PDB file of C-alpha atoms in Angstrom:
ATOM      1  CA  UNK A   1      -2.580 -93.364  79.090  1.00 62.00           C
ATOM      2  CA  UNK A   2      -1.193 -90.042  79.694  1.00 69.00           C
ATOM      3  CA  UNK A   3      -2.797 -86.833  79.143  1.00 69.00           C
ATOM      4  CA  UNK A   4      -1.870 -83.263  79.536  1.00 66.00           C
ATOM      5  CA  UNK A   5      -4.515 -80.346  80.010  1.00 67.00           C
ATOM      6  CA  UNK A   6      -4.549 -76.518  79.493  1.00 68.00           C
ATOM      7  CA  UNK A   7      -6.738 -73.256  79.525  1.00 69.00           C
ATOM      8  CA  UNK A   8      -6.960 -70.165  77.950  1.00 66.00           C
ATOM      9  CA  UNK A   9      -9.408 -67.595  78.451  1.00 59.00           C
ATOM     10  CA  UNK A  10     -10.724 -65.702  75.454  1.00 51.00           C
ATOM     11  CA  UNK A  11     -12.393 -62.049  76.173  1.00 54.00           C
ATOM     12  CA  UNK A  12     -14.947 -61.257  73.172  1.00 51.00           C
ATOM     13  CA  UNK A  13     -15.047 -57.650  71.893  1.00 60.00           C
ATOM     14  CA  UNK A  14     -17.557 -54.799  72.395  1.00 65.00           C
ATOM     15  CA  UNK A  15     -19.160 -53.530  68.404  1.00 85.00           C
ATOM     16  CA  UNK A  16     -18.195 -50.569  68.997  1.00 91.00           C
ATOM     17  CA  UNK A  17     -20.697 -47.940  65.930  1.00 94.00           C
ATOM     18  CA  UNK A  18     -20.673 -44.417  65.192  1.00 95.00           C
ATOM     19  CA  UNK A  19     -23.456 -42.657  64.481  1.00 96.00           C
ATOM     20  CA  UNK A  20     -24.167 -38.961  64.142  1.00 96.00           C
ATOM     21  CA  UNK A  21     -27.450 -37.452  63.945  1.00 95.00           C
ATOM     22  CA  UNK A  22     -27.795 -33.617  62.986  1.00 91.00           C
ATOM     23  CA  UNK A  23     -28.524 -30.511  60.495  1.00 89.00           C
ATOM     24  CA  UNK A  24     -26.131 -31.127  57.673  1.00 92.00           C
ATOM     25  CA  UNK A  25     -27.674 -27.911  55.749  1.00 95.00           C
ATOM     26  CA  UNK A  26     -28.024 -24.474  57.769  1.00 96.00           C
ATOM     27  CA  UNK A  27     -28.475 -20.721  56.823  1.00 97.00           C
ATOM     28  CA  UNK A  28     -25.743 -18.462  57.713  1.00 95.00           C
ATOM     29  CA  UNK A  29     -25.570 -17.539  61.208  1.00 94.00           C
ATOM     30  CA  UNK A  30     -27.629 -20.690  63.141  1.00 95.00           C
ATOM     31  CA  UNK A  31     -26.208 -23.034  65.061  1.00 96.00           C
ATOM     32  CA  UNK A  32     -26.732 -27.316  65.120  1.00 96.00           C
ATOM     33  CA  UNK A  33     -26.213 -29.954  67.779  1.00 97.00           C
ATOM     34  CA  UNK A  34     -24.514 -32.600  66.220  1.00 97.00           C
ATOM     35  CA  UNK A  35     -25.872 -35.700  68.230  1.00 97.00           C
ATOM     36  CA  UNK A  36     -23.622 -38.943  68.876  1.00 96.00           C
ATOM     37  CA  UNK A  37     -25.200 -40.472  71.759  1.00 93.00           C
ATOM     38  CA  UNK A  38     -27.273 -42.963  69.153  1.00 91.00           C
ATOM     39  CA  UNK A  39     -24.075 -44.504  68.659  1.00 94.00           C
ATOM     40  CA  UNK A  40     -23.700 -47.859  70.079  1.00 92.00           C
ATOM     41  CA  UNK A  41     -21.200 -49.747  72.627  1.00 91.00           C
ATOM     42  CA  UNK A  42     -18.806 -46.412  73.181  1.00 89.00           C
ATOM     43  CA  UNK A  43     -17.603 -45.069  76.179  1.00 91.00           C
ATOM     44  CA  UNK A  44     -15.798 -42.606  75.277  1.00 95.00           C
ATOM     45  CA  UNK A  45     -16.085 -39.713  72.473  1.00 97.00           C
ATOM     46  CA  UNK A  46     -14.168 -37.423  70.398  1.00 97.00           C
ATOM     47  CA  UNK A  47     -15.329 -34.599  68.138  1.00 98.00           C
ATOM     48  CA  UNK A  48     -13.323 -33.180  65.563  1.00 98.00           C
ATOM     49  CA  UNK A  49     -13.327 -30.831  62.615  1.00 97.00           C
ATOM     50  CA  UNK A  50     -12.135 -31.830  59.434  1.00 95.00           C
ATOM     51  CA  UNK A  51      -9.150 -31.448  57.843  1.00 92.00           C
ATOM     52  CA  UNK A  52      -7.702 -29.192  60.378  1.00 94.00           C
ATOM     53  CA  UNK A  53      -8.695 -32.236  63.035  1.00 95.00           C
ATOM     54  CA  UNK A  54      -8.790 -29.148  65.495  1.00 96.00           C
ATOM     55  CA  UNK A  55     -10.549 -30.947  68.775  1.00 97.00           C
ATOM     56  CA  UNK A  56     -14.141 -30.048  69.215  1.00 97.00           C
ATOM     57  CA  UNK A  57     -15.018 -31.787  72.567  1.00 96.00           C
ATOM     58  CA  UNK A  58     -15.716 -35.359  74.333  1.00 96.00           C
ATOM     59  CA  UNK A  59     -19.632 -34.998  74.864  1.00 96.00           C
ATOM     60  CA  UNK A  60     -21.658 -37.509  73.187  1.00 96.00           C
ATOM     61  CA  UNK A  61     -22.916 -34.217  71.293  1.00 97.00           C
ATOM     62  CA  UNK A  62     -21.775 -30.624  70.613  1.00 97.00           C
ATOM     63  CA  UNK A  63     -22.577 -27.739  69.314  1.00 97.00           C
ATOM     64  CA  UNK A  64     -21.540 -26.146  66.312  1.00 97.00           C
ATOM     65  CA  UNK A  65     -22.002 -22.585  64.410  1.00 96.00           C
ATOM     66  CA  UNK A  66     -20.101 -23.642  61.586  1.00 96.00           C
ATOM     67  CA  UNK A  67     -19.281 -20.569  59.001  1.00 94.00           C
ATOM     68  CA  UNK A  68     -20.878 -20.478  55.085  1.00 93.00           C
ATOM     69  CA  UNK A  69     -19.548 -22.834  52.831  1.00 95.00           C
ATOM     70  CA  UNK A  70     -18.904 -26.605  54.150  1.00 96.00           C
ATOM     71  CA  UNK A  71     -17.896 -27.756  57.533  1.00 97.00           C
ATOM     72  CA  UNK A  72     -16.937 -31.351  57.588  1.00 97.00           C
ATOM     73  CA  UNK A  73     -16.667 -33.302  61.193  1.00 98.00           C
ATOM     74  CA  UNK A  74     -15.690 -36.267  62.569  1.00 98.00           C
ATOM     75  CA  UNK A  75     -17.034 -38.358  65.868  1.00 98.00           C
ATOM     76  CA  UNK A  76     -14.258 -41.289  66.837  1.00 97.00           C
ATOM     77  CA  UNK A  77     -16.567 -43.532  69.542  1.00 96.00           C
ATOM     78  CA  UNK A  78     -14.061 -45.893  71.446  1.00 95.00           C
ATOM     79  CA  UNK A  79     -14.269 -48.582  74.107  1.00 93.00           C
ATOM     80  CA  UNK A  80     -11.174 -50.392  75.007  1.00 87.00           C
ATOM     81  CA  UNK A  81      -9.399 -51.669  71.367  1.00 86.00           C
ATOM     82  CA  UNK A  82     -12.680 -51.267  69.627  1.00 92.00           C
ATOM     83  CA  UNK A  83     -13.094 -47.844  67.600  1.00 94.00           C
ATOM     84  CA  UNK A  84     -15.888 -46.524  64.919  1.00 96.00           C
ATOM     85  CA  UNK A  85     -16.312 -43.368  62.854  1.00 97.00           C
ATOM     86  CA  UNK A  86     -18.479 -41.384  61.317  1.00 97.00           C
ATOM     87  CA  UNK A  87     -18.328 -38.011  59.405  1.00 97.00           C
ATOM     88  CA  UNK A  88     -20.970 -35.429  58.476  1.00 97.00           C
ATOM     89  CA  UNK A  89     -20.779 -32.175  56.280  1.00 97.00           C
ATOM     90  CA  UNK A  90     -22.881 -29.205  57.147  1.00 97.00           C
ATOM     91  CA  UNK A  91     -23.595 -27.026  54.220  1.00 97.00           C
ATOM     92  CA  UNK A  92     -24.206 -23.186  55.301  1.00 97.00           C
ATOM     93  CA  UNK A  93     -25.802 -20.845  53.034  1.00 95.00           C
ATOM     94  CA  UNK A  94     -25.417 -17.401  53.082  1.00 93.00           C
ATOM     95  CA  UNK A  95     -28.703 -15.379  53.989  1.00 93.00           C
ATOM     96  CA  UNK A  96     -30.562 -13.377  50.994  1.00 93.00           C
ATOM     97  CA  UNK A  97     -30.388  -9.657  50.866  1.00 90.00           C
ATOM     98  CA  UNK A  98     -33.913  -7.806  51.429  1.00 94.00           C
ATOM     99  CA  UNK A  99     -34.517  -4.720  50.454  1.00 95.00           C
ATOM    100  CA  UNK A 100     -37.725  -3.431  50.875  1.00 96.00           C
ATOM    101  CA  UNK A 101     -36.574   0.283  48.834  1.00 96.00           C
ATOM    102  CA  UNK A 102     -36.672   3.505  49.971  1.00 96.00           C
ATOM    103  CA  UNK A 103     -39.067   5.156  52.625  1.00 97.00           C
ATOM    104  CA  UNK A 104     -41.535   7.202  50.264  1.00 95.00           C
ATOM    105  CA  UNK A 105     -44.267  10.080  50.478  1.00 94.00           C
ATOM    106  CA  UNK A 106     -46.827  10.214  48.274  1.00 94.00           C
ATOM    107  CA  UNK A 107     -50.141  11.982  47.976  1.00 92.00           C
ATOM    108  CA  UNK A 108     -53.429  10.420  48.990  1.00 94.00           C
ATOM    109  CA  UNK A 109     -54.598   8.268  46.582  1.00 94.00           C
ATOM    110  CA  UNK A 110     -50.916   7.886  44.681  1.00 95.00           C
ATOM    111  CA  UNK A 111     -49.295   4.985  44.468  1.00 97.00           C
ATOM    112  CA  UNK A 112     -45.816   4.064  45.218  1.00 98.00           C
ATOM    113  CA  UNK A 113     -43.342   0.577  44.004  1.00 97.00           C
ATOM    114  CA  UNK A 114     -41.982  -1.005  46.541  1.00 97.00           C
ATOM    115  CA  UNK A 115     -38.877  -3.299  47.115  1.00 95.00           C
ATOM    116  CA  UNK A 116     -34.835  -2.526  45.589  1.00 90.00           C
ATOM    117  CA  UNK A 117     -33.651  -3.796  42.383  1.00 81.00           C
ATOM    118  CA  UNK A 118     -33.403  -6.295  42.999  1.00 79.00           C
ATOM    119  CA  UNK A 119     -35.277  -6.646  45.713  1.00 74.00           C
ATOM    120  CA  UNK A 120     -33.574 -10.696  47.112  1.00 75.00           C
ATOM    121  CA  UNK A 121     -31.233 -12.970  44.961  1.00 79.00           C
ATOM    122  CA  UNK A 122     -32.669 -15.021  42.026  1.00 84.00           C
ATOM    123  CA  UNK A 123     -34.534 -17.514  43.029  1.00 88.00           C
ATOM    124  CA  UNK A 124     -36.006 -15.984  45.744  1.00 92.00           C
ATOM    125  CA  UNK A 125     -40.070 -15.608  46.751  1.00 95.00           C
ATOM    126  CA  UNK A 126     -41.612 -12.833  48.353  1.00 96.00           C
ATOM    127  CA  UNK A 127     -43.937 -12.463  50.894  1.00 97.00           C
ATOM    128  CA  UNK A 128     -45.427  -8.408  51.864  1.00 98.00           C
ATOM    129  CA  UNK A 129     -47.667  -7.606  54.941  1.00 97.00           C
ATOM    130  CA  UNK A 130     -49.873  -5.921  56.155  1.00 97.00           C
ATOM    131  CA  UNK A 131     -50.688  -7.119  51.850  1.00 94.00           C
ATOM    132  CA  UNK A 132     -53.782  -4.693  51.523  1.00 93.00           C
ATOM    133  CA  UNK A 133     -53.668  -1.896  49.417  1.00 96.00           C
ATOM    134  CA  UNK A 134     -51.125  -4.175  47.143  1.00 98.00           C
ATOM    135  CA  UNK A 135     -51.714  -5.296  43.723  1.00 97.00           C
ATOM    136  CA  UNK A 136     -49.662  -8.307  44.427  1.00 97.00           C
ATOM    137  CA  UNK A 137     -48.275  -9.574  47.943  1.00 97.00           C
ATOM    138  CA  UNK A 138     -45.789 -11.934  46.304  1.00 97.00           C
ATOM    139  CA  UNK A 139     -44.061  -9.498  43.790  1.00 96.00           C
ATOM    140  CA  UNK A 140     -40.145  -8.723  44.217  1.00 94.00           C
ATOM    141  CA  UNK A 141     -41.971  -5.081  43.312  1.00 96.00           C
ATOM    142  CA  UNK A 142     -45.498  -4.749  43.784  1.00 98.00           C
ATOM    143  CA  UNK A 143     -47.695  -1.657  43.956  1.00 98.00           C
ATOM    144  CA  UNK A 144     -48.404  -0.212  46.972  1.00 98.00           C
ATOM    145  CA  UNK A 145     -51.264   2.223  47.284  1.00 98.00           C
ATOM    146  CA  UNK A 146     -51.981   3.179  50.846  1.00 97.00           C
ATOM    147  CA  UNK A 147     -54.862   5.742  52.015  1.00 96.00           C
ATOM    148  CA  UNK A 148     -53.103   6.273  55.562  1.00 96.00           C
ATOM    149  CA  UNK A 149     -49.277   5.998  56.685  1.00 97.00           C
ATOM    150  CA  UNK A 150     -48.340   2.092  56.022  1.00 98.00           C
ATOM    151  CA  UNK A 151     -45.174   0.142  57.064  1.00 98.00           C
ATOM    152  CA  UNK A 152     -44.905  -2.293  54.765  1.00 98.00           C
ATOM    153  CA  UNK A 153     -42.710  -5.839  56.079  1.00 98.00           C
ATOM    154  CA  UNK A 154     -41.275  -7.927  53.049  1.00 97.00           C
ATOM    155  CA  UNK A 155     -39.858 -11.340  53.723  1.00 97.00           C
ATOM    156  CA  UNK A 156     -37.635 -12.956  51.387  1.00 96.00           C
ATOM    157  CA  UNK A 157     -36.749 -16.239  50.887  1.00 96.00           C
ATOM    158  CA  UNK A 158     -34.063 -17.810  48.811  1.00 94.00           C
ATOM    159  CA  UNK A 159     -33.987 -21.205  46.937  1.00 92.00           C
ATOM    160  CA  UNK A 160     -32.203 -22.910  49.902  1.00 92.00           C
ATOM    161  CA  UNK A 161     -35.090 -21.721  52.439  1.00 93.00           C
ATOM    162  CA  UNK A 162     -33.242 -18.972  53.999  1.00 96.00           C
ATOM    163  CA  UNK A 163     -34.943 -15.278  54.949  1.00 96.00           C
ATOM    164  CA  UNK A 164     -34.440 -12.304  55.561  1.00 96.00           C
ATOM    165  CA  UNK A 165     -36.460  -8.862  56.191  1.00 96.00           C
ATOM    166  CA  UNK A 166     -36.654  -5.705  55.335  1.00 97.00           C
ATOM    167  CA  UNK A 167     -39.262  -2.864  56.088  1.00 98.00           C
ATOM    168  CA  UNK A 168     -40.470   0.442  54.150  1.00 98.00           C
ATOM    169  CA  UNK A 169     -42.381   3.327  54.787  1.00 98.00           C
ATOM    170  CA  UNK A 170     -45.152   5.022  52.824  1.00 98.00           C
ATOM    171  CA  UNK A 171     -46.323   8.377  54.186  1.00 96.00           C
ATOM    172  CA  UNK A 172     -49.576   9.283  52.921  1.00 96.00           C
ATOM    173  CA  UNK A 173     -50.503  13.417  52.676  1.00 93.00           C
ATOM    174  CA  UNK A 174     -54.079  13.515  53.186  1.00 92.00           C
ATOM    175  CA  UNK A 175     -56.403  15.417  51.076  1.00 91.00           C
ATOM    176  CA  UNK A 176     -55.688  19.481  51.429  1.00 93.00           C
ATOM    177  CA  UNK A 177     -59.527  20.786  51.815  1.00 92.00           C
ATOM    178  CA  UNK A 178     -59.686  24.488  51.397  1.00 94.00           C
ATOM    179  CA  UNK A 179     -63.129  25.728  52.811  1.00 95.00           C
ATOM    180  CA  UNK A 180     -65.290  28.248  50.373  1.00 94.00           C
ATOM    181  CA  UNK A 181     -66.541  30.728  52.838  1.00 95.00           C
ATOM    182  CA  UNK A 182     -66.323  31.533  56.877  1.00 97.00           C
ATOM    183  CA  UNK A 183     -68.886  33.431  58.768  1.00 96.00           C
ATOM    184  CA  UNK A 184     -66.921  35.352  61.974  1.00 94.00           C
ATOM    185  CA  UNK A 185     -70.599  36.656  63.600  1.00 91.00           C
ATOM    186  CA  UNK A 186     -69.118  35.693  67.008  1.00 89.00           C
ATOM    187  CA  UNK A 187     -71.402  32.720  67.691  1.00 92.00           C
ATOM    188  CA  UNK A 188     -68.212  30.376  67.811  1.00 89.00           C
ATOM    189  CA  UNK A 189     -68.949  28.562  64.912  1.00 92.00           C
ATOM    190  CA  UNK A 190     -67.117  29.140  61.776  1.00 94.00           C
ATOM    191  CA  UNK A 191     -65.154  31.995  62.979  1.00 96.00           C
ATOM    192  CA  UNK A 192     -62.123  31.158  61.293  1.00 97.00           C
ATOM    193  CA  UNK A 193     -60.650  29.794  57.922  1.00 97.00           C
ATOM    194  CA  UNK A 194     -59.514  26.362  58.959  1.00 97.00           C
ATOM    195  CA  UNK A 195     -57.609  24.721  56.210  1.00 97.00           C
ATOM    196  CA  UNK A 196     -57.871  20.726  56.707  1.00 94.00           C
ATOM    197  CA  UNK A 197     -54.264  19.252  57.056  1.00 94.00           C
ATOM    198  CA  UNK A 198     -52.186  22.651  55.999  1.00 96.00           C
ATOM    199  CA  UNK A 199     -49.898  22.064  59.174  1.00 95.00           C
ATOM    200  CA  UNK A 200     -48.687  19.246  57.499  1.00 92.00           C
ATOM    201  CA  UNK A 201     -46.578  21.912  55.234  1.00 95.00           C
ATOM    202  CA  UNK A 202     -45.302  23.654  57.679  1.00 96.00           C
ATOM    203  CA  UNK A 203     -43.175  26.392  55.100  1.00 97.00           C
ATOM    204  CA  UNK A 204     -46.854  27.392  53.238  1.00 98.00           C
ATOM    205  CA  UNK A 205     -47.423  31.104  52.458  1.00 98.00           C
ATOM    206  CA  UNK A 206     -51.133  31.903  52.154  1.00 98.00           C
ATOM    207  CA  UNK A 207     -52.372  35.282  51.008  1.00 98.00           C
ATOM    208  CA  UNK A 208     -56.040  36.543  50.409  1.00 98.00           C
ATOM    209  CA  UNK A 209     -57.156  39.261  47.895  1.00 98.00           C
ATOM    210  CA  UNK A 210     -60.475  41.034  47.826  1.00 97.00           C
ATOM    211  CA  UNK A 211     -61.690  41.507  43.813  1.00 95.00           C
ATOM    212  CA  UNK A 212     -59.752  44.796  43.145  1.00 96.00           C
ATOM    213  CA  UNK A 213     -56.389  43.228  43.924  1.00 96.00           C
ATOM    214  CA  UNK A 214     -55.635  44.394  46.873  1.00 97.00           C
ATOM    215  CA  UNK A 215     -53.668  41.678  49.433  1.00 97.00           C
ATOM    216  CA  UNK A 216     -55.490  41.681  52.500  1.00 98.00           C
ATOM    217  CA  UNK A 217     -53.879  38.764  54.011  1.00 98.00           C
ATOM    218  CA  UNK A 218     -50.321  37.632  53.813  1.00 98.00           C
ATOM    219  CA  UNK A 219     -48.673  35.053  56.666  1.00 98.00           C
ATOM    220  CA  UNK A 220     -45.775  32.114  56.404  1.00 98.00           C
ATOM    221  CA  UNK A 221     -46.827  28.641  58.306  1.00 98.00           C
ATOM    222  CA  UNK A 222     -50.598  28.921  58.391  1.00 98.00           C
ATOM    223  CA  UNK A 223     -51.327  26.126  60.837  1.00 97.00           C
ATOM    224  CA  UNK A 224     -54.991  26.591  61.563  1.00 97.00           C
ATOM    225  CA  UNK A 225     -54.101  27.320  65.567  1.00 96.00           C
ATOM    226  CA  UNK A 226     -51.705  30.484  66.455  1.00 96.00           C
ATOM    227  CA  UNK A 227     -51.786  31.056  62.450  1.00 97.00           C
ATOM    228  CA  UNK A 228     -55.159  31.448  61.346  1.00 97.00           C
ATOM    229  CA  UNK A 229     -57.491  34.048  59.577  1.00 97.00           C
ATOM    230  CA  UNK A 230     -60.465  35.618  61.367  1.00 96.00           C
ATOM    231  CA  UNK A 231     -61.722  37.483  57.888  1.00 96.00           C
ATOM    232  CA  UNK A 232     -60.241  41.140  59.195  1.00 96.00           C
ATOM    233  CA  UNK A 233     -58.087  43.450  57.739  1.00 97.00           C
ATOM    234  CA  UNK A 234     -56.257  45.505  60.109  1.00 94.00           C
ATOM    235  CA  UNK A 235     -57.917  44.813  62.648  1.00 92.00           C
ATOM    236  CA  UNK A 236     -61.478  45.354  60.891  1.00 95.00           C
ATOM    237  CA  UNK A 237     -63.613  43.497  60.281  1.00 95.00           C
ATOM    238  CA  UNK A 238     -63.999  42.622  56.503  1.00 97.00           C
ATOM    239  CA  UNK A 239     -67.789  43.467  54.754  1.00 96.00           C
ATOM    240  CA  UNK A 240     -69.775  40.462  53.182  1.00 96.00           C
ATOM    241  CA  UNK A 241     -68.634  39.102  49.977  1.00 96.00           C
ATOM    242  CA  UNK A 242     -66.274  36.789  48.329  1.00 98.00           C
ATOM    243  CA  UNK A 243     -62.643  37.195  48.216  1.00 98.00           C
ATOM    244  CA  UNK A 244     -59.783  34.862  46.394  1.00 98.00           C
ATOM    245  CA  UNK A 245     -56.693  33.023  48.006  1.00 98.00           C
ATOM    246  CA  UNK A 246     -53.512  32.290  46.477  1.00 98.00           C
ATOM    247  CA  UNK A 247     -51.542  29.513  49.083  1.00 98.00           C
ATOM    248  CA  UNK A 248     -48.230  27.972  47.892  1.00 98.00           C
ATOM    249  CA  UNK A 249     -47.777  25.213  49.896  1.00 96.00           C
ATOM    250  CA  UNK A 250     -43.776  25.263  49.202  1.00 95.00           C
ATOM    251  CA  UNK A 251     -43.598  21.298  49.029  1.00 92.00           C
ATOM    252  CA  UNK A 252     -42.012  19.543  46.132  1.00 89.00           C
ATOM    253  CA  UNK A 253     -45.361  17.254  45.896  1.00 87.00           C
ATOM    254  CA  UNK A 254     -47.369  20.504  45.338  1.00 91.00           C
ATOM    255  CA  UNK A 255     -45.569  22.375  43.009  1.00 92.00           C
ATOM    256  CA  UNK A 256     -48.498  24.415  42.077  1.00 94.00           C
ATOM    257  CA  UNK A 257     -50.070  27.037  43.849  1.00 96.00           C
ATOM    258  CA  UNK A 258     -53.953  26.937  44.627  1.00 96.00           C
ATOM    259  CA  UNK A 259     -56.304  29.511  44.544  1.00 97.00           C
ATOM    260  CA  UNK A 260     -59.807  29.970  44.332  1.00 97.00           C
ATOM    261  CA  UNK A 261     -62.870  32.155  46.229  1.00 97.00           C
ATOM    262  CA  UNK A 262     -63.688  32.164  49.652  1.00 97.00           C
ATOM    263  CA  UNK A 263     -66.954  34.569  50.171  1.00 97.00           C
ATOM    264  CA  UNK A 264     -67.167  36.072  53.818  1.00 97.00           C
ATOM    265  CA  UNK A 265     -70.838  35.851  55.471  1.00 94.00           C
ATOM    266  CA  UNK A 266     -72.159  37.117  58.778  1.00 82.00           C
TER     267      UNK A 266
END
């Protein structure tokens, strides 16, 4: 019997699978790290961006800042004949506006609405802080009404989870105290008309009248310090008794002026 023999060698083939792991939703501005080294029997990479197929590296991951709207890549994994793919979209959203409104001076005890209109997109939730002195923290436009100087933070945040922040001021004018009487006897104490917080309008006018009429006292920018009255006239000093002030405080939140008595004692 005859017989004839042969050999062939067969080489089996890698699986060769794609797999991309990353952010496929971002807010406008961040960055992601699109991850391919999960993918399985490759030795070699290729990132691109899709449709343009514009070449985005050959790293088993990259990173990407992709701009708003959708961004749609592609990972080829090779080794030898053997090839996989896979694709992901990232979705970027655009940030929300914040506008936390206008810096705002109000009187002590005043209050004052906060935020823009609108203050974020629709959709959006608010969050205020420091939140005391609010009627409501969560408000687009809540009521804010501080007893001292406040900076008030809002954060807003859309329906797709992106913030943003804004910040507002609210100056608070304390409480203008005008004492009824001063006693300048020389024993230090009381010697002169101090009028709590006038500097704080620095363009006042204050005069001071004794019963008959007669202006005594007349000065621009009382401040209590360089600008202050000692109860003299002239030089002399003024008897007992009570005399009346007139003081325009030349500010647009006190358009009124104030008078009333203050009675001289020694």
């Amino acid at each position: 019997n005859c017989s004839v023999s042969d050999t062939i060698t067969l080489n089996a083939t890698v699986s060769v699978i794609a797999n991309i792991l990353g952010n496929d939703t971002l807010c406008s501005g961040a960055c992601t790290v699109l991850d391919g080294s999960g993918s399985s029997g490759a030795l070699s990479y290729q990132w691109f961006e899709i449709p343009s197929m514009t070449s985005l590296g050959t790293n088993d991951s990259i990173t990407v800042c992709p701009p708003s709207g959708s961004t749609g890549y592609i990972l080829i994994t090779s080794n030898g004949a053997c090839s996989d793919t896979d694709t992901i979209v990232v979705v970027v959203n655009n940030l929300p506006v914040a506008d936390a409104g206008n810096d705002t001076t109000v009187l002590i005890y005043n209050s004052a609405t906060l935020g823009g209109v609108p203050t974020g997109p629709p959709g959006s939730t608010y969050s205020w802080y420091p939140n005391f002195a609010l009627n409501d923290s969560t408000l687009a436009n809540p009521v804010a009404t501080p007893t001292t100087t406040t900076t008030y933070y809002v954060l807003v945040t859309s329906a797709q989870g992106c913030t943003a922040l804004d910040s507002v001021t609210i100056t608070v004018i304390p409480e203008i105290i005008f004492p009824n009487g001063i006693s300048p006897n020389g024993d230090g104490q009381n010697e002169y008309w101090i009028i709590d917080n006038i500097q704080l309008f620095p363009n006042n006018h204050v005069e001071i009248y004794n019963r008959w009429g007669e202006m005594l006292y007349s000065v621009d920018g009382y401040d209590n310090a360089n600008v202050k009255w000692d109860g003299t006239y002239k030089g002399q000093p003024l008897p007992v008794g009570t005399y009346y002030y007139i003081i325009d405080l030349k500010d647009e939140l006190y358009p009124e002026a104030f008078t009333g008595p203050i009675t001289i004692l020694r």
